[in-house]
Amino acid sequence: MPKRRDILAIVLIVLPWTLLITVWHQSAIAPLLAIRKACHHLVKEIFIIPERLAVHHHRLSDEGAEGKRETGGQDSKEYCASDKDIVEVVRTEYVYTRPPPWSDVLPTIHIITPTYSRPVQKAELTRIANTFLHVPNLHWILIEDSQRRTPLVTGLLRETGLNYTHLNVETPKSFKIRGDTRDPRIPRGTMQRNLALRWLRETFKNNTSQPGIVYFADDDNSYSLELFEEMRSTRKVSVWPVAFVGGLRYESPKVNAAGKVYGWKAVFDPHRPFAIDMAGFAINLKLILSKPQAYFKLRGVKGGYQESSLLRELVTLNDLEPKAANCTKILVWHTRTEKPILVNEGKKGFTDPNMEI
Amino acid sequence: MAARMKLKLKTVFVLYFMVSLMGLIYALMQLGQHCDCTERDLPKDRAISRLQEELYRLQGQIRQLEKLKQPEKQPPKASLPTIFVITPTYARLVQKAELTRLSLTFLHVPQLHWIVVEDSPRRTPLVTNFLMKSGLTYTHLYVPTAKERKLQEGDPSWLKPRGVEQRNEGLRWLREDRRAQPGEDGQQGVVYFADDDNTYSPQLFEEMRSTQRVSVWPVGLVGGMKFESPVVEGGKVVRFHTGWRPSRPFPMDMAGFAVSLKLVLTNPDACFDGEAPMGFLESSLLKGLVTVDELEPKADNCTKVLVWHTRTEKPKMKREEALQVQGLGSDPAVEV
C-alpha cells in the first residue's frame, strides 16, 4: 500500500522538473521554430520553383513527357536542418497578402514620412502605401504638417491596414516663408522628422532588445522593395545611391576597395560632411536611442546640409556601411510630382468640395 | 537504525527539493530577461533576406516561362475575370521609377495581366529585366511611334496625342491572343488603359472587374480641376462634370473607364484614332462601342476618387549635362 507521504514526496520531486522543462521548451525553442518555419517556407518555394521551371523546360522541348510533381520536400529538409513538423505549403498565388505577416526575427523598419496638405497628397500617400504593403515588419510613422490630424490621412491610414503611428506638428509660418534670401532651401519637414525622432526615443527605452532601423522616406519618392531588404542589416548607418538628386542622374557615396566610404560622388558641394540625400541612408534604432541629443538642425542650415546636421552627431565617415552592391545599384529615385494645374476650378471652385481627392 | 535511515532520506529529499526549486527560479529569471540573440540570429536573417531575393527572382522567371506555354495552361482561378491593363511606356529618366511603383500597386490585384507596350523599335533591356523581376503576369510588346507623330523636345505635352500606336498594338495583340484561346473563360475579362505616371488604388480594379460593357468613374487632378467625373442620376450617367469641352461625346480621361473584353473582341476594328482632335482620343474608341446611356457607373455611383492623373516632374539634369560635356558624366552602366 503506497503511503500518502511517499506519494507526496514523489509529486514534490517531479513537479519542479516538469515546470522547468515546459518553461524552458517554450522560451528557447519557439524563436528557433519561427526561424525554421520561415526558412522552410522560403526554401520550399525556392526549391519548388526550379522544379516547376524544369517541368516547363521539359514540356517545351518534348511535348509528350509528363513533368515531375513537387519533390522539393526532401531538399528543403536537408537545407534547413531536420524538423519534423514541416508545413506542406505549395503557393501558386503570387499576390502578396496585405500586409505580410509579422516576423519575430526580422528587425522592424520605422519609416518616417512628413506630409502636408496639397491636391496630390492622397495620391502620393496611396501609392507609397501600396509600396509599403509589400514590406514585412514595417512601421510607418506619418507626421502631418498641420494643427490637427486631418480626416483624409486618418482614413487613409486606417484603410491601408499598415502598422502605423499618426502624429502631427505644425511648422510655424515664419519658417515656411523664405527668411534668408541666401538660403536656397526651406527646411521642409524638419520639425516633423524631429518629432518622430522624439517619439521613437520616448517609446523605445534605451536598452530595448527590439531591433529596428529608422529611414526617412518622403511621400513623393519612388522606392523598390530591394531597398528595404538592404537596409535591414544596418548596424550603425548604411548608405546607398539615390537617383535624380543634385542635378545628376544619381548621387552616390564613393566606396574604396576595402568596402569603406571615403567620399561622395556629387557635384553640388561634395565637401559637405555627408553629401547625401534624405533618402540615401538609414540609421539603426539603437544608435538613435543611444544619442538622445541628435536631431536635425532647424535654424541656420545651409541648403543641402540638413542631412549632415543629424548624421555628424551619430557617425563618422568610417562607420558608414555601403549597401546596394557597394553603391553600384539604384534602388530609390528622388521623383517629384508636378503640381497639377487647377486653372478650371476658377475663383470659387468648380468641383464639389466635399469630394475627397 | 531505521529512524536514522529515514532521517537521512528525508534530508536527501529536502536537499533535492531545494535544488530543483533553485533551478526553477533561475530558469524563470532567465526567461524574464530578453536574451541578446542578435549574434545568433543575424546570419539566419541574412539567409532569409537572401532567400527572399532569390524567390522574387525565380518567381519572375516562372512568369516568363509560363508566358511561353500559355495556350496549354488554364488559369487556376477561372472564376475571377482577368483585368488586362495596357500601359504604353517610353524611355526617359524616370521610366524605371514609374514602372517600379506601378508594378508594386499591381501586385495587390489578383488576376491581373499587364500588357506593357514600349514606344521603341525593339524591346529595351531595362524593361525586359524589370518585367522579369516584377512577379507579375505580363506581356511585353513594342511599336515605335512615327517620327511626325512624336512630341519634340520643346513641345507642350498636349500638342500631339501620345501612346496611340502603343495602345492599339495592345488591343491587337489581345484580340489575336484571345482568338487562339477558345472557350467561355478565355473571353471573360476587362481591358483598362493605365498610363505609367498615374496613381491607382487597388480598390479601383475590384470596381472594374464587374464591367459588362463600359464602366466609368471619377478621375482626380485632371482637366484642370480637382477631379472630373460622370454625373449619375438614378444609377445612370446623365452628363459629365468637366471643365473643358464638355461637348465631347465622352469627355473623360483615359484612366476613367474600362471596357469589357467581350466588347473589344466583338468589335475587332475599334481602336484609338491618332488623327482625332485634342481631347477626343477616348471618344474615338468609345463612340464605336457604347452609348452614354449604357455606361456603368462605379466607385459608389461616381462619388469616390480612386485614380489620380498625377504627372512626374522631369528631373533637373543641369549638372549632369555640364559634366557630360567635360566627359565626366555618371557611369552609363549604372541603370537608373
XYZ file of C-alpha atoms in Angstrom:
693
model
C 0.000 0.000 0.000
C 1.780 3.196 -1.070
C 1.821 5.648 1.785
C 0.482 9.119 1.313
C 3.796 10.523 2.416
C 5.577 8.690 -0.373
C 3.170 9.926 -2.994
C 3.630 13.452 -1.736
C 7.367 13.041 -1.906
C 7.227 11.783 -5.484
C 4.966 14.630 -6.550
C 7.239 17.169 -4.925
C 10.197 15.747 -6.819
C 8.546 15.527 -10.205
C 6.685 18.849 -10.189
C 9.565 21.295 -10.357
C 11.198 19.331 -13.138
C 8.084 19.285 -15.291
C 7.598 23.006 -14.782
C 11.197 23.620 -15.661
C 11.024 21.583 -18.789
C 7.831 23.189 -20.104
C 9.081 26.687 -19.446
C 12.465 26.004 -20.957
C 10.911 24.423 -24.003
C 8.709 27.420 -24.657
C 11.326 30.096 -24.269
C 14.212 28.549 -26.111
C 12.585 26.598 -28.877
C 9.856 28.990 -30.052
C 12.077 31.596 -31.755
C 14.127 28.892 -33.350
C 10.956 27.327 -34.617
C 9.856 30.613 -36.152
C 13.146 30.910 -37.999
C 12.928 27.334 -39.103
C 9.385 27.753 -40.339
C 10.254 30.938 -42.236
C 13.331 29.260 -43.642
C 11.365 26.201 -44.637
C 8.607 28.224 -46.175
C 11.017 30.175 -48.314
C 13.144 27.217 -49.194
C 10.102 25.224 -50.154
C 9.170 27.877 -52.658
C 12.680 28.285 -53.957
C 13.166 24.613 -54.412
C 9.774 24.048 -55.860
C 10.176 26.807 -58.375
C 13.219 25.311 -60.083
C 11.313 22.049 -60.233
C 8.487 23.798 -61.971
C 10.931 25.570 -64.249
C 12.377 22.199 -65.084
C 8.894 20.985 -65.795
C 8.328 23.848 -68.188
C 11.574 23.296 -69.985
C 10.685 19.677 -70.283
C 7.329 20.333 -71.779
C 8.653 22.867 -74.236
C 11.207 20.534 -75.660
C 9.357 17.268 -75.518
C 5.612 17.516 -75.831
C 4.613 14.108 -74.649
C 6.625 13.810 -71.454
C 4.846 14.091 -68.150
C 6.515 16.568 -65.831
C 7.622 15.690 -62.327
C 5.485 16.752 -59.414
C 6.925 18.548 -56.421
C 9.794 16.626 -54.951
C 11.299 19.651 -53.279
C 10.220 18.473 -49.849
C 13.306 16.358 -49.325
C 15.724 19.095 -50.315
C 14.254 21.743 -48.085
C 14.504 19.388 -45.141
C 18.197 18.933 -45.661
C 18.794 22.613 -46.244
C 17.071 23.795 -43.118
C 18.143 21.111 -40.635
C 15.696 18.401 -39.817
C 12.379 19.468 -38.425
C 9.551 17.047 -38.169
C 6.539 19.356 -38.426
C 7.262 20.820 -41.851
C 4.316 22.640 -43.300
C 3.486 21.350 -46.751
C 2.500 24.638 -48.336
C 2.545 24.989 -52.060
C 1.970 28.546 -53.101
C 0.543 29.033 -56.543
C -0.552 32.594 -55.940
C 1.915 35.396 -56.292
C -0.383 38.020 -54.882
C 1.051 39.128 -51.611
C -1.182 39.355 -48.576
C -1.562 42.925 -47.398
C 0.484 43.455 -45.308
C 2.796 40.445 -44.979
C 2.673 38.567 -41.677
C 4.807 39.948 -38.900
C 8.041 38.058 -38.381
C 9.571 37.627 -34.932
C 13.123 37.760 -36.174
C 13.291 40.496 -38.783
C 14.241 43.948 -37.480
C 11.411 46.452 -37.757
C 11.868 49.240 -40.269
C 10.493 52.507 -38.895
C 9.702 54.779 -41.816
C 9.394 58.466 -41.016
C 7.359 60.392 -43.576
C 6.462 64.045 -43.184
C 3.454 65.103 -45.234
C 1.397 68.221 -45.833
C -1.930 69.008 -47.417
C -1.970 69.674 -51.110
C -4.038 68.307 -54.014
C -1.715 65.387 -54.751
C -1.374 64.353 -51.099
C -3.842 61.484 -51.148
C -2.457 60.170 -54.429
C 1.122 60.239 -53.129
C 0.226 58.572 -49.855
C -1.814 55.928 -51.688
C 0.988 54.845 -53.946
C 3.600 54.929 -51.259
C 1.320 52.834 -49.057
C 0.958 50.374 -51.921
C 4.739 50.016 -51.856
C 4.964 49.623 -48.087
C 2.306 46.931 -48.030
C 4.855 44.555 -49.543
C 7.497 45.079 -46.860
C 7.400 42.785 -43.816
C 7.886 44.238 -40.354
C 7.307 47.815 -41.400
C 6.146 50.545 -39.061
C 5.070 53.757 -40.762
C 5.362 56.978 -38.787
C 3.422 59.642 -40.668
C 3.670 63.201 -39.410
C 1.372 65.853 -40.774
C 2.368 69.476 -41.051
C -0.918 70.683 -39.635
C -2.544 71.925 -36.495
C -4.546 68.773 -36.052
C -4.750 65.380 -37.694
C -6.757 65.586 -40.872
C -9.546 63.101 -41.577
C -8.084 62.410 -45.024
C -4.882 60.987 -43.602
C -6.598 59.308 -40.687
C -8.983 57.477 -43.001
C -6.270 56.540 -45.456
C -4.028 55.066 -42.783
C -6.836 53.030 -41.341
C -7.848 51.624 -44.703
C -4.381 50.515 -45.726
C -4.055 48.073 -42.859
C -0.445 49.035 -42.282
C 1.187 49.198 -38.883
C 1.340 52.964 -38.355
C 1.691 55.872 -35.974
C -0.025 59.133 -36.867
C 1.496 62.330 -35.481
C 1.240 65.996 -36.319
C 3.078 69.226 -35.685
C 2.601 72.498 -37.482
C 5.606 74.322 -38.849
C 5.283 77.958 -37.756
C 4.562 80.307 -40.653
C 7.823 82.149 -40.055
C 9.750 79.043 -41.059
C 7.668 78.320 -44.076
C 8.360 81.609 -45.816
C 11.896 82.044 -47.017
C 13.641 84.138 -44.416
C 17.241 84.332 -45.524
C 17.381 85.062 -49.212
C 20.708 83.288 -49.418
C 19.035 80.142 -48.173
C 18.058 78.209 -51.275
C 16.169 75.521 -49.411
C 13.472 75.859 -46.834
C 13.941 73.219 -44.157
C 10.704 71.492 -45.038
C 9.657 68.601 -42.944
C 12.367 69.189 -40.333
C 10.094 69.734 -37.380
C 8.060 66.726 -38.388
C 11.095 64.455 -38.612
C 12.362 65.688 -35.274
C 9.013 64.965 -33.706
C 9.201 61.412 -34.997
C 12.690 61.004 -33.568
C 11.440 62.239 -30.237
C 8.506 59.843 -30.376
C 10.857 56.952 -31.051
C 13.039 57.912 -28.122
C 10.042 58.158 -25.841
C 8.514 54.899 -26.988
C 11.563 52.686 -27.008
C 13.685 52.532 -23.897
C 17.407 52.781 -24.338
C 18.387 49.156 -23.873
C 15.492 47.729 -25.823
C 16.125 44.402 -27.419
C 13.722 45.077 -30.261
C 15.960 45.695 -33.246
C 14.905 48.490 -35.547
C 16.029 50.582 -38.475
C 14.987 54.188 -38.998
C 14.526 55.516 -42.542
C 13.347 58.934 -43.686
C 11.057 58.488 -46.680
C 9.439 61.438 -48.409
C 5.998 60.862 -49.822
C 6.844 61.668 -53.429
C 9.887 59.460 -53.950
C 9.879 56.014 -55.557
C 11.202 53.014 -53.676
C 11.990 49.479 -54.771
C 11.394 46.548 -52.445
C 15.040 45.544 -52.591
C 15.960 48.757 -50.796
C 14.173 47.731 -47.623
C 15.844 44.365 -47.531
C 19.228 46.037 -47.974
C 18.711 48.415 -45.076
C 17.522 45.751 -42.683
C 21.072 44.681 -41.911
C 22.213 48.165 -40.870
C 24.424 48.126 -37.792
C 25.007 51.859 -37.442
C 24.305 53.910 -40.557
C 24.093 52.479 -44.049
C 24.207 54.437 -47.292
C 23.410 53.886 -50.970
C 22.988 55.870 -54.199
C 19.902 57.992 -54.892
C 18.728 58.869 -58.422
C 17.782 62.361 -59.627
C 19.354 64.408 -56.853
C 21.879 67.197 -57.026
C 21.117 67.801 -60.673
C 22.645 64.451 -61.639
C 21.399 61.096 -62.814
C 22.347 59.910 -59.357
C 24.464 60.860 -56.377
C 26.397 58.153 -54.643
C 28.927 57.560 -51.872
C 32.432 56.742 -53.019
C 33.441 53.284 -51.861
C 37.025 52.054 -51.880
C 38.272 48.526 -52.474
C 38.059 47.748 -48.765
C 34.312 48.432 -48.803
C 34.576 51.697 -46.861
C 33.096 55.070 -47.745
C 35.754 57.699 -48.329
C 33.945 60.441 -50.198
C 30.912 61.497 -52.152
C 30.227 61.398 -55.854
C 28.328 64.675 -56.126
C 28.700 67.975 -57.894
C 26.723 70.178 -55.541
C 29.153 70.821 -52.679
C 30.804 67.393 -52.470
C 32.734 68.560 -49.439
C 29.735 68.507 -47.194
C 30.355 66.170 -44.252
C 27.584 63.935 -45.625
C 26.787 64.821 -49.214
C 23.770 62.555 -49.317
C 20.034 62.939 -49.743
C 17.484 62.153 -47.040
C 16.517 59.023 -48.946
C 20.062 57.756 -49.174
C 20.725 56.497 -45.664
C 19.199 54.520 -42.812
C 20.081 54.521 -39.122
C 19.939 51.683 -36.623
C 17.409 52.415 -33.905
C 19.924 51.628 -31.168
C 22.147 54.447 -32.399
C 19.253 56.909 -32.320
C 18.362 55.870 -28.800
C 21.928 55.993 -27.545
C 22.401 59.594 -28.708
C 19.273 61.345 -27.448
C 20.585 64.819 -28.344
C 20.898 64.135 -32.058
C 18.236 65.960 -34.067
C 18.003 67.758 -37.397
C 19.132 71.348 -37.038
C 16.249 73.773 -37.543
C 17.846 77.159 -38.000
C 20.888 78.329 -39.855
C 21.247 75.254 -42.007
C 22.600 75.846 -45.496
C 20.850 74.184 -48.381
C 21.941 70.567 -48.650
C 23.396 70.398 -45.164
C 20.327 69.143 -43.383
C 21.269 65.501 -43.542
C 24.739 66.329 -42.279
C 23.290 68.209 -39.318
C 21.917 64.929 -37.996
C 24.466 62.442 -39.220
C 27.545 64.192 -37.918
C 26.242 63.726 -34.385
C 25.810 59.999 -34.941
C 28.627 58.593 -37.040
C 31.889 59.307 -38.785
C 32.587 58.590 -42.425
C 34.458 55.466 -41.454
C 31.446 53.882 -39.765
C 29.207 54.082 -42.815
C 28.077 50.786 -44.326
C 27.692 50.852 -48.114
C 24.754 48.845 -49.458
C 23.257 48.175 -52.915
C 26.195 46.129 -54.135
C 28.837 48.553 -52.828
C 26.780 51.509 -54.019
C 26.526 50.488 -57.648
C 22.766 49.895 -57.916
C 19.946 52.421 -57.832
C 17.142 51.307 -55.539
C 15.484 54.657 -54.775
C 14.543 57.543 -57.061
C 14.016 61.107 -55.926
C 10.999 61.682 -58.141
C 8.929 64.836 -57.747
C 5.285 65.124 -58.747
C 4.158 68.022 -60.857
C 1.852 70.470 -59.263
C -1.483 69.871 -61.005
C -2.876 72.780 -62.976
C -6.201 73.592 -61.419
C -6.979 76.507 -63.685
C -10.509 75.372 -64.463
C -11.500 75.466 -60.835
C -11.711 79.199 -61.120
C -12.004 81.541 -58.170
C -14.953 79.943 -56.446
C -14.070 76.328 -57.116
C -15.935 74.433 -59.751
C -15.947 70.988 -58.234
C -17.730 69.628 -55.216
C -15.504 70.484 -52.250
C -16.879 67.574 -50.262
C -15.374 65.015 -52.560
C -12.059 63.902 -51.174
C -9.199 63.740 -53.661
C 18.725 2.303 12.991
C 15.610 2.645 10.869
C 14.928 6.099 12.275
C 18.360 7.351 11.314
C 17.943 5.921 7.810
C 14.679 7.680 7.464
C 16.231 10.892 8.657
C 18.963 10.711 6.062
C 16.461 10.005 3.331
C 14.406 12.907 4.489
C 17.360 15.299 4.261
C 18.172 13.939 0.844
C 14.664 14.653 -0.281
C 14.684 18.125 1.191
C 18.017 18.892 -0.399
C 16.788 17.575 -3.729
C 13.658 19.672 -3.485
C 15.613 22.795 -2.646
C 17.992 22.254 -5.570
C 15.174 21.816 -8.042
C 13.396 24.852 -6.683
C 16.575 26.901 -7.113
C 16.898 25.640 -10.644
C 13.350 26.625 -11.442
C 13.755 30.101 -10.029
C 16.960 30.536 -12.004
C 15.243 29.454 -15.210
C 12.321 31.791 -14.591
C 14.668 34.672 -14.054
C 16.438 33.851 -17.290
C 13.093 33.968 -19.020
C 12.343 37.374 -17.574
C 15.341 38.927 -19.323
C 15.332 39.160 -23.087
C 18.270 37.254 -24.344
C 20.639 39.046 -26.630
C 20.228 36.677 -29.533
C 21.269 39.097 -32.241
C 24.575 37.432 -32.962
C 22.984 34.056 -33.364
C 20.036 35.247 -35.417
C 21.782 37.635 -37.758
C 23.217 35.012 -40.118
C 19.796 33.397 -40.252
C 18.183 36.747 -41.061
C 20.695 37.301 -43.786
C 19.915 33.883 -45.115
C 16.240 34.690 -45.111
C 16.756 38.016 -46.877
C 18.916 36.326 -49.427
C 16.340 33.597 -49.906
C 13.590 36.160 -50.361
C 15.596 37.927 -53.037
C 16.152 34.672 -54.818
C 12.478 33.948 -54.500
C 11.490 37.165 -56.244
C 13.936 36.468 -59.000
C 12.738 32.946 -59.543
C 9.112 33.971 -59.489
C 9.912 36.376 -62.286
C 11.451 33.544 -64.256
C 8.388 31.405 -63.806
C 6.213 34.192 -65.116
C 8.294 34.381 -68.213
C 8.220 30.688 -68.864
C 4.536 30.475 -68.204
C 4.090 33.104 -70.862
C 5.819 30.836 -73.368
C 3.466 27.963 -72.782
C 0.296 29.904 -72.267
C -2.009 28.051 -74.703
C -1.800 24.811 -72.713
C -2.277 26.256 -69.272
C -5.668 27.164 -67.865
C -5.633 29.764 -65.092
C -6.423 28.152 -61.735
C -8.883 30.856 -60.693
C -11.141 30.818 -63.703
C -13.970 32.378 -61.707
C -12.346 35.820 -61.351
C -12.319 37.785 -64.628
C -8.837 38.841 -65.645
C -8.064 42.525 -65.867
C -5.883 43.320 -68.869
C -4.001 46.531 -68.213
C -2.477 48.147 -71.297
C 0.348 50.534 -70.434
C 2.262 52.434 -73.096
C 5.722 53.463 -71.942
C 8.748 55.210 -73.375
C 12.341 55.594 -72.355
C 13.118 58.576 -70.196
C 14.915 59.129 -66.922
C 12.009 58.394 -64.628
C 10.780 55.360 -66.580
C 12.138 52.713 -64.224
C 10.923 54.584 -61.149
C 7.421 54.928 -62.594
C 7.221 51.307 -63.662
C 8.507 50.161 -60.269
C 5.875 51.911 -58.245
C 3.191 50.973 -60.730
C 4.101 47.294 -60.502
C 4.045 47.459 -56.707
C 0.446 48.622 -56.923
C -0.494 45.953 -59.445
C 0.950 43.228 -57.239
C -2.005 43.787 -54.918
C -4.515 42.916 -57.632
C -5.268 39.226 -58.310
C -5.809 38.003 -61.855
C -4.152 40.981 -63.484
C -2.379 40.701 -66.813
C -0.087 43.612 -67.569
C 0.454 44.414 -71.227
C 3.412 46.790 -71.489
C 3.961 48.343 -74.905
C 7.187 50.250 -75.450
C 7.439 53.199 -77.805
C 10.581 51.779 -79.317
C 11.745 49.855 -82.375
C 12.804 46.964 -80.137
C 12.453 45.656 -76.600
C 14.813 47.520 -74.266
C 16.842 45.566 -71.687
C 15.676 47.875 -68.902
C 12.015 46.995 -69.371
C 12.737 43.360 -70.172
C 14.702 42.782 -66.973
C 12.306 44.831 -64.939
C 9.279 42.813 -66.039
C 11.068 39.555 -65.360
C 11.725 40.526 -61.778
C 8.353 42.147 -61.187
C 6.492 38.979 -60.241
C 3.505 39.932 -62.376
C 1.836 38.165 -65.263
C 2.846 40.263 -68.240
C 3.190 40.591 -71.971
C 5.976 42.753 -73.369
C 5.226 44.396 -76.720
C 6.758 47.247 -78.651
C 5.862 49.544 -81.523
C 7.648 52.781 -82.428
C 5.644 55.967 -82.961
C 6.133 57.518 -86.389
C 8.512 60.469 -86.235
C 5.987 63.089 -87.329
C 3.586 61.997 -84.619
C 6.165 62.212 -81.833
C 6.454 65.127 -79.455
C 9.680 67.068 -79.864
C 11.826 68.489 -77.038
C 10.139 71.797 -76.528
C 6.569 70.765 -77.351
C 3.900 71.040 -74.695
C 2.519 67.687 -73.687
C -0.920 68.268 -75.165
C 0.277 69.045 -78.680
C 0.163 65.529 -80.054
C -1.677 62.507 -78.716
C 0.671 60.055 -77.026
C 0.630 56.332 -76.771
C -1.916 55.824 -79.551
C 0.011 53.269 -81.593
C 1.054 51.502 -78.424
C -2.478 51.131 -77.087
C -3.717 49.967 -80.460
C -0.916 47.414 -80.558
C -2.001 46.194 -77.146
C -5.565 45.772 -78.408
C -4.358 43.978 -81.496
C -2.279 41.509 -79.503
C -5.141 40.894 -77.110
C -7.540 40.081 -79.935
C -5.026 37.765 -81.548
C -4.200 36.060 -78.282
C -7.807 35.506 -77.327
C -8.652 34.106 -80.739
C -6.121 31.384 -80.040
C -7.854 30.567 -76.763
C -11.335 29.295 -77.430
C -13.791 28.708 -74.637
C -16.014 30.839 -72.439
C -13.381 31.543 -69.795
C -10.963 32.986 -72.283
C -13.478 35.654 -73.295
C -14.081 36.930 -69.764
C -12.131 39.963 -68.822
C -11.814 43.693 -68.597
C -9.461 45.954 -70.538
C -8.077 49.071 -68.865
C -5.669 51.661 -70.218
C -3.248 52.696 -67.486
C -0.568 55.294 -68.072
C 2.656 54.731 -66.222
C 2.670 58.001 -64.300
C -0.836 57.909 -62.825
C -1.685 56.720 -59.342
C -4.134 53.866 -58.834
C -5.672 52.466 -55.713
C -6.112 48.665 -55.747
C -9.796 49.137 -54.980
C -10.284 50.580 -58.455
C -9.513 47.238 -60.054
C -12.072 45.445 -57.936
C -14.645 48.007 -59.039
C -13.921 47.493 -62.711
C -13.908 43.724 -62.604
C -17.680 43.553 -62.941
C -17.782 45.565 -66.164
C -20.350 44.262 -68.619
C -19.810 46.801 -71.408
C -18.027 50.008 -70.414
C -17.758 51.250 -66.852
C -16.775 54.744 -65.740
C -15.678 56.546 -62.575
C -14.167 59.866 -61.461
C -10.528 60.738 -62.083
C -8.663 63.110 -59.782
C -6.411 66.024 -60.765
C -7.315 66.102 -64.440
C -8.838 68.529 -66.915
C -7.546 71.473 -64.942
C -9.723 70.539 -61.979
C -9.571 68.641 -58.740
C -11.457 65.837 -60.406
C -13.545 65.054 -63.460
C -16.491 62.776 -63.105
C -19.595 61.400 -64.783
C -22.771 62.644 -63.139
C -25.039 59.811 -62.100
C -28.768 60.052 -61.593
C -30.919 57.029 -60.951
C -27.982 54.713 -61.481
C -27.307 56.008 -64.989
C -24.825 58.502 -66.375
C -26.722 61.591 -67.467
C -23.894 64.004 -68.169
C -20.261 64.671 -67.386
C -18.774 67.057 -64.889
C -15.791 68.518 -66.629
C -14.356 71.973 -67.080
C -13.024 71.512 -70.566
C -15.039 70.946 -73.719
C -17.972 69.124 -72.177
C -19.486 68.803 -75.635
C -17.204 65.899 -76.468
C -19.080 62.594 -76.919
C -17.138 61.095 -73.995
C -15.441 63.887 -72.053
C -13.338 61.531 -69.921
C -9.726 60.761 -69.328
C -8.067 57.526 -70.418
C -7.926 56.455 -66.803
C -11.610 56.952 -66.216
C -13.126 53.968 -67.987
C -12.695 50.265 -68.645
C -14.032 48.139 -71.478
C -15.149 44.560 -71.166
C -13.069 42.091 -73.130
C -16.141 40.768 -74.875
C -16.862 44.167 -76.327
C -13.274 44.515 -77.517
C -13.383 41.126 -79.200
C -16.781 41.572 -80.841
C -15.676 44.904 -82.312
C -12.390 43.947 -83.939
C -11.998 47.292 -85.665
C -12.445 49.519 -82.641
C -9.218 51.330 -81.828
C -7.858 54.761 -80.987
C -7.737 57.330 -83.764
C -4.455 59.227 -83.712
C -5.857 61.901 -86.015
C -8.649 62.825 -83.613
C -8.537 66.385 -82.301
C -7.081 67.040 -78.858
C -9.131 65.535 -76.077
C -11.156 63.329 -78.414
C -8.891 60.298 -78.187
C -11.034 58.457 -75.661
C -14.174 59.260 -77.611
C -12.644 57.913 -80.807
C -12.564 54.472 -79.226
C -15.726 54.563 -77.191
C -18.157 56.006 -79.697
C -17.994 52.816 -81.721
C -18.586 50.640 -78.692
C -21.218 52.103 -76.451
C -23.661 54.956 -75.892
C -23.654 57.242 -72.860
C -26.840 55.586 -71.718
C -25.176 52.180 -71.488
C -22.278 53.325 -69.322
C -21.970 51.597 -65.952
C -21.073 53.954 -63.116
C -18.687 52.564 -60.498
C -16.972 53.923 -57.365
C -20.185 54.349 -55.396
C -22.162 55.945 -58.221
C -19.137 58.048 -59.125
C -18.700 59.696 -55.763
C -15.224 58.400 -54.861
C -11.893 59.177 -56.460
C -9.841 56.001 -56.851
C -7.410 57.114 -59.558
C -5.384 60.306 -59.883
C -3.860 61.733 -63.044
C -0.533 62.571 -61.432
C 2.401 63.661 -63.555
C 6.036 63.369 -62.593
C 8.437 66.268 -62.965
C 11.277 65.934 -65.334
C 14.360 65.746 -63.115
C 16.815 68.629 -63.466
C 19.931 67.449 -65.167
C 21.892 70.694 -65.452
C 24.917 69.417 -63.595
C 24.844 66.080 -65.344
C 24.813 67.768 -68.707
C 27.679 70.040 -67.661
C 29.713 67.033 -66.591
C 28.988 65.133 -69.741
C 30.338 67.994 -71.785
C 33.580 67.585 -69.876
C 33.478 63.844 -70.395
C 32.935 63.240 -66.679
C 29.317 62.135 -66.803
C 27.974 59.465 -64.471
C 28.607 55.849 -65.303
C 26.089 54.924 -68.005
C 26.338 51.282 -66.982
C 24.502 52.086 -63.765
C 20.849 51.710 -64.669
C 18.620 54.481 -63.376
